[in-house]
Amino acid sequence: MSRRFDVAPAWWPVEQVLANTTTGHRVVPVVSATGTPVGVVNIADLARLDPHVRMRATIADVSRPLPADAIVGVADELVDVLNRIEDVDAIFVVDRGAVVGVLTSEQLFGRPGL
């Protein structure tokens, strides 16, 4: 699990998220004002948006819904996590409603995922 990851606040403009992502992860969780994961964005998809859209649109406008399978708790069993990661780009580990880590298929299986 990676404890160093970017988040995309839902109210930020797309351009601000692109300027502030530093970890190199392809997929970033979108979070509410309380830090709760509410969606997901792919950085490459954001970069392909028209520059005018990137300046005006918020992350909430362009994010995808976060699949229920993409969220696990810190106490969840690894076997349950392994069963979920086949269907999602990344799994976001939450504690008390806030994202505390990111787990990718590459970390588990050595293949690209995030």
PDB file of C-alpha atoms in Angstrom:
ATOM      1  CA  MET A   1       0.000   0.000   0.000  1.00  0.00           C
ATOM      2  CA  SER A   2       1.195   3.454  -0.878  1.00  0.00           C
ATOM      3  CA  ARG A   3       0.775   6.063   1.826  1.00  0.00           C
ATOM      4  CA  ARG A   4       2.125   8.733  -0.537  1.00  0.00           C
ATOM      5  CA  PHE A   5      -0.595   9.564  -3.049  1.00  0.00           C
ATOM      6  CA  ASP A   6      -2.394  12.513  -4.552  1.00  0.00           C
ATOM      7  CA  VAL A   7      -6.040  13.365  -3.999  1.00  0.00           C
ATOM      8  CA  ALA A   8      -8.233  15.544  -6.165  1.00  0.00           C
ATOM      9  CA  PRO A   9     -10.573  17.769  -4.158  1.00  0.00           C
ATOM     10  CA  ALA A  10     -13.933  17.684  -5.956  1.00  0.00           C
ATOM     11  CA  TRP A  11     -14.223  21.490  -6.049  1.00  0.00           C
ATOM     12  CA  TRP A  12     -10.770  22.154  -7.556  1.00  0.00           C
ATOM     13  CA  PRO A  13     -10.471  23.126 -11.224  1.00  0.00           C
ATOM     14  CA  VAL A  14      -9.005  20.379 -13.399  1.00  0.00           C
ATOM     15  CA  GLU A  15      -5.955  22.532 -14.162  1.00  0.00           C
ATOM     16  CA  GLN A  16      -5.186  22.892 -10.450  1.00  0.00           C
ATOM     17  CA  VAL A  17      -5.208  19.128  -9.965  1.00  0.00           C
ATOM     18  CA  LEU A  18      -2.897  18.630 -12.956  1.00  0.00           C
ATOM     19  CA  ALA A  19      -0.494  21.237 -11.553  1.00  0.00           C
ATOM     20  CA  ASN A  20      -0.463  19.649  -8.103  1.00  0.00           C
ATOM     21  CA  THR A  21      -0.139  15.908  -8.771  1.00  0.00           C
ATOM     22  CA  THR A  22       3.329  14.794  -7.800  1.00  0.00           C
ATOM     23  CA  THR A  23       3.334  11.054  -7.173  1.00  0.00           C
ATOM     24  CA  GLY A  24       3.085   9.851 -10.764  1.00  0.00           C
ATOM     25  CA  HIS A  25       0.019   7.696 -10.091  1.00  0.00           C
ATOM     26  CA  ARG A  26      -2.309   7.364 -13.079  1.00  0.00           C
ATOM     27  CA  VAL A  27      -5.505   7.211 -11.048  1.00  0.00           C
ATOM     28  CA  VAL A  28      -6.362   9.659  -8.273  1.00  0.00           C
ATOM     29  CA  PRO A  29      -9.236   9.544  -5.791  1.00  0.00           C
ATOM     30  CA  VAL A  30     -11.640  12.481  -5.789  1.00  0.00           C
ATOM     31  CA  VAL A  31     -12.472  13.570  -2.247  1.00  0.00           C
ATOM     32  CA  SER A  32     -15.170  15.671  -0.621  1.00  0.00           C
ATOM     33  CA  ALA A  33     -14.437  18.549   1.753  1.00  0.00           C
ATOM     34  CA  THR A  34     -14.336  16.012   4.609  1.00  0.00           C
ATOM     35  CA  GLY A  35     -11.805  13.792   2.806  1.00  0.00           C
ATOM     36  CA  THR A  36     -14.326  11.100   1.933  1.00  0.00           C
ATOM     37  CA  PRO A  37     -13.667   9.444  -1.445  1.00  0.00           C
ATOM     38  CA  VAL A  38     -16.476  10.313  -3.858  1.00  0.00           C
ATOM     39  CA  GLY A  39     -15.012   9.568  -7.297  1.00  0.00           C
ATOM     40  CA  VAL A  40     -11.933   8.820  -9.329  1.00  0.00           C
ATOM     41  CA  VAL A  41     -10.047  10.524 -12.169  1.00  0.00           C
ATOM     42  CA  ASN A  42      -7.390   9.375 -14.585  1.00  0.00           C
ATOM     43  CA  ILE A  43      -4.607  11.963 -14.902  1.00  0.00           C
ATOM     44  CA  ALA A  44      -4.031  11.203 -18.609  1.00  0.00           C
ATOM     45  CA  ASP A  45      -7.736  11.771 -19.304  1.00  0.00           C
ATOM     46  CA  LEU A  46      -7.559  15.137 -17.543  1.00  0.00           C
ATOM     47  CA  ALA A  47      -4.484  16.165 -19.538  1.00  0.00           C
ATOM     48  CA  ARG A  48      -6.325  15.397 -22.815  1.00  0.00           C
ATOM     49  CA  LEU A  49      -9.173  17.795 -22.027  1.00  0.00           C
ATOM     50  CA  ASP A  50      -9.385  21.042 -23.975  1.00  0.00           C
ATOM     51  CA  PRO A  51      -7.351  23.742 -22.145  1.00  0.00           C
ATOM     52  CA  HIS A  52     -10.453  25.936 -21.746  1.00  0.00           C
ATOM     53  CA  VAL A  53     -12.319  23.052 -20.116  1.00  0.00           C
ATOM     54  CA  ARG A  54      -9.357  22.364 -17.810  1.00  0.00           C
ATOM     55  CA  MET A  55      -9.516  25.965 -16.557  1.00  0.00           C
ATOM     56  CA  ARG A  56     -13.308  26.087 -16.010  1.00  0.00           C
ATOM     57  CA  ALA A  57     -14.417  22.564 -15.110  1.00  0.00           C
ATOM     58  CA  THR A  58     -14.114  21.235 -11.597  1.00  0.00           C
ATOM     59  CA  ILE A  59     -12.945  17.729 -10.841  1.00  0.00           C
ATOM     60  CA  ALA A  60     -16.518  16.871  -9.792  1.00  0.00           C
ATOM     61  CA  ASP A  61     -17.632  17.767 -13.329  1.00  0.00           C
ATOM     62  CA  VAL A  62     -15.291  15.248 -14.985  1.00  0.00           C
ATOM     63  CA  SER A  63     -14.782  12.487 -12.414  1.00  0.00           C
ATOM     64  CA  ARG A  64     -16.122   8.957 -12.659  1.00  0.00           C
ATOM     65  CA  PRO A  65     -18.149   7.441  -9.823  1.00  0.00           C
ATOM     66  CA  LEU A  66     -16.043   5.443  -7.410  1.00  0.00           C
ATOM     67  CA  PRO A  67     -17.034   1.770  -7.556  1.00  0.00           C
ATOM     68  CA  ALA A  68     -17.937   0.316  -4.167  1.00  0.00           C
ATOM     69  CA  ASP A  69     -15.308  -2.386  -4.754  1.00  0.00           C
ATOM     70  CA  ALA A  70     -12.606   0.291  -4.925  1.00  0.00           C
ATOM     71  CA  ILE A  71     -12.915   1.177  -1.235  1.00  0.00           C
ATOM     72  CA  VAL A  72     -11.671  -0.979   1.637  1.00  0.00           C
ATOM     73  CA  GLY A  73     -11.166  -0.348   5.314  1.00  0.00           C
ATOM     74  CA  VAL A  74      -7.824  -0.583   7.072  1.00  0.00           C
ATOM     75  CA  ALA A  75      -8.994  -3.725   8.888  1.00  0.00           C
ATOM     76  CA  ASP A  76     -10.254  -5.575   5.788  1.00  0.00           C
ATOM     77  CA  GLU A  77      -8.709  -8.969   5.114  1.00  0.00           C
ATOM     78  CA  LEU A  78      -6.139  -9.135   2.300  1.00  0.00           C
ATOM     79  CA  VAL A  79      -7.964 -12.030   0.618  1.00  0.00           C
ATOM     80  CA  ASP A  80     -11.053  -9.797   0.244  1.00  0.00           C
ATOM     81  CA  VAL A  81      -8.901  -7.029  -1.233  1.00  0.00           C
ATOM     82  CA  LEU A  82      -7.300  -9.448  -3.715  1.00  0.00           C
ATOM     83  CA  ASN A  83     -10.729 -10.465  -4.990  1.00  0.00           C
ATOM     84  CA  ARG A  84     -11.688  -6.832  -5.597  1.00  0.00           C
ATOM     85  CA  ILE A  85      -8.600  -5.517  -7.392  1.00  0.00           C
ATOM     86  CA  GLU A  86      -9.282  -7.511 -10.556  1.00  0.00           C
ATOM     87  CA  ASP A  87     -12.136  -5.177 -11.486  1.00  0.00           C
ATOM     88  CA  VAL A  88     -10.766  -1.731 -10.552  1.00  0.00           C
ATOM     89  CA  ASP A  89      -7.732   0.429 -11.375  1.00  0.00           C
ATOM     90  CA  ALA A  90      -6.829   0.953  -7.742  1.00  0.00           C
ATOM     91  CA  ILE A  91      -8.211   0.339  -4.291  1.00  0.00           C
ATOM     92  CA  PHE A  92      -8.424   3.220  -1.868  1.00  0.00           C
ATOM     93  CA  VAL A  93      -7.892   2.326   1.772  1.00  0.00           C
ATOM     94  CA  VAL A  94      -9.988   4.415   4.142  1.00  0.00           C
ATOM     95  CA  ASP A  95      -9.923   4.965   7.867  1.00  0.00           C
ATOM     96  CA  ARG A  96     -12.775   6.863   9.521  1.00  0.00           C
ATOM     97  CA  GLY A  97     -14.030   7.918   6.096  1.00  0.00           C
ATOM     98  CA  ALA A  98     -10.764   9.451   4.801  1.00  0.00           C
ATOM     99  CA  VAL A  99      -8.346   7.958   2.270  1.00  0.00           C
ATOM    100  CA  VAL A 100      -5.160   6.819   4.034  1.00  0.00           C
ATOM    101  CA  GLY A 101      -3.591   4.687   1.308  1.00  0.00           C
ATOM    102  CA  VAL A 102      -3.737   3.402  -2.242  1.00  0.00           C
ATOM    103  CA  LEU A 103      -3.241  -0.202  -3.289  1.00  0.00           C
ATOM    104  CA  THR A 104      -2.623  -1.146  -6.924  1.00  0.00           C
ATOM    105  CA  SER A 105      -2.557  -4.395  -8.848  1.00  0.00           C
ATOM    106  CA  GLU A 106       1.085  -3.653  -9.663  1.00  0.00           C
ATOM    107  CA  GLN A 107       1.930  -3.630  -5.969  1.00  0.00           C
ATOM    108  CA  LEU A 108       0.186  -6.954  -5.493  1.00  0.00           C
ATOM    109  CA  PHE A 109       0.895  -8.773  -8.735  1.00  0.00           C
ATOM    110  CA  GLY A 110       3.706  -6.864 -10.452  1.00  0.00           C
ATOM    111  CA  ARG A 111       1.518  -5.639 -13.316  1.00  0.00           C
ATOM    112  CA  PRO A 112       0.537  -2.060 -14.148  1.00  0.00           C
ATOM    113  CA  GLY A 113      -2.537  -0.775 -12.395  1.00  0.00           C
ATOM    114  CA  LEU A 114      -2.132   2.769 -11.187  1.00  0.00           C
TER     115      LEU A 114
END
